[in-house]
Amino acid sequence: MKAVDLVYWPVGKGVLGSMTRLATSIRAYGTERIPRAGGAVLAMNHFNFIDVPVFGTICPRRLVY
């Protein structure tokens, strides 16, 4: 992992996560079942434009879209 990746994700998640939480109420279920490391496929139903930032905000690990 590059050093740039280590900076951009936490900063972006903090800024976009804060704006996302101000824009909508968020309820997350089952985040404790997401592994913190290793491979995983996370799928979501996309209902609205805000779904992608919400998904990134509530996920406990770094995501690569």
Tab-separated table of C-alpha atoms in Angstrom:
chain	number	residue	atom	x	y	z
A	1	MET	CA	0.000	0.000	0.000
A	2	LYS	CA	1.304	3.443	-0.905
A	3	ALA	CA	1.798	6.179	1.658
A	4	VAL	CA	-0.696	8.331	-0.249
A	5	ASP	CA	-3.391	5.675	0.310
A	6	LEU	CA	-2.705	5.726	4.034
A	7	VAL	CA	-3.428	9.472	4.116
A	8	TYR	CA	-6.313	9.894	1.673
A	9	TRP	CA	-8.663	7.245	3.070
A	10	PRO	CA	-8.740	8.449	6.714
A	11	VAL	CA	-8.942	12.121	5.704
A	12	GLY	CA	-11.566	11.507	3.033
A	13	LYS	CA	-13.582	9.246	5.292
A	14	GLY	CA	-13.490	11.856	8.042
A	15	VAL	CA	-14.571	14.741	5.812
A	16	LEU	CA	-17.117	12.885	3.664
A	17	GLY	CA	-18.325	10.864	6.637
A	18	SER	CA	-19.061	14.031	8.591
A	19	MET	CA	-20.964	15.571	5.683
A	20	THR	CA	-22.842	12.311	5.111
A	21	ARG	CA	-23.900	12.085	8.751
A	22	LEU	CA	-25.154	15.691	8.579
A	23	ALA	CA	-27.118	14.986	5.377
A	24	THR	CA	-28.899	11.825	6.495
A	25	SER	CA	-29.569	9.583	9.460
A	26	ILE	CA	-27.534	6.388	9.307
A	27	ARG	CA	-28.399	3.016	10.794
A	28	ALA	CA	-26.044	0.116	10.212
A	29	TYR	CA	-26.691	-3.531	10.987
A	30	GLY	CA	-24.116	-6.331	10.869
A	31	THR	CA	-20.957	-4.241	10.620
A	32	GLU	CA	-19.400	-6.458	13.305
A	33	ARG	CA	-19.414	-9.303	10.764
A	34	ILE	CA	-17.196	-7.431	8.288
A	35	PRO	CA	-13.602	-8.714	8.559
A	36	ARG	CA	-11.050	-5.996	9.391
A	37	ALA	CA	-8.426	-7.475	7.070
A	38	GLY	CA	-8.167	-9.946	4.227
A	39	GLY	CA	-10.368	-10.428	1.224
A	40	ALA	CA	-14.066	-9.722	1.290
A	41	VAL	CA	-16.836	-8.919	-1.153
A	42	LEU	CA	-19.237	-6.321	0.187
A	43	ALA	CA	-22.423	-5.788	-1.790
A	44	MET	CA	-25.081	-3.166	-1.288
A	45	ASN	CA	-28.432	-2.293	-2.783
A	46	HIS	CA	-28.195	1.105	-4.402
A	47	PHE	CA	-31.382	3.070	-3.797
A	48	ASN	CA	-30.210	6.677	-3.742
A	49	PHE	CA	-27.254	8.942	-4.573
A	50	ILE	CA	-26.177	9.018	-0.923
A	51	ASP	CA	-25.776	5.231	-0.644
A	52	VAL	CA	-22.132	5.124	-1.712
A	53	PRO	CA	-20.872	7.709	0.838
A	54	VAL	CA	-23.018	6.087	3.545
A	55	PHE	CA	-21.519	2.683	2.743
A	56	GLY	CA	-17.995	4.110	2.964
A	57	THR	CA	-18.820	5.909	6.205
A	58	ILE	CA	-20.199	2.916	8.080
A	59	CYS	CA	-17.718	0.314	6.848
A	60	PRO	CA	-15.021	-0.381	9.468
A	61	ARG	CA	-12.303	-1.070	6.891
A	62	ARG	CA	-10.709	0.660	3.912
A	63	LEU	CA	-12.710	0.118	0.742
A	64	VAL	CA	-11.510	-0.121	-2.821
A	65	TYR	CA	-14.320	0.503	-5.280
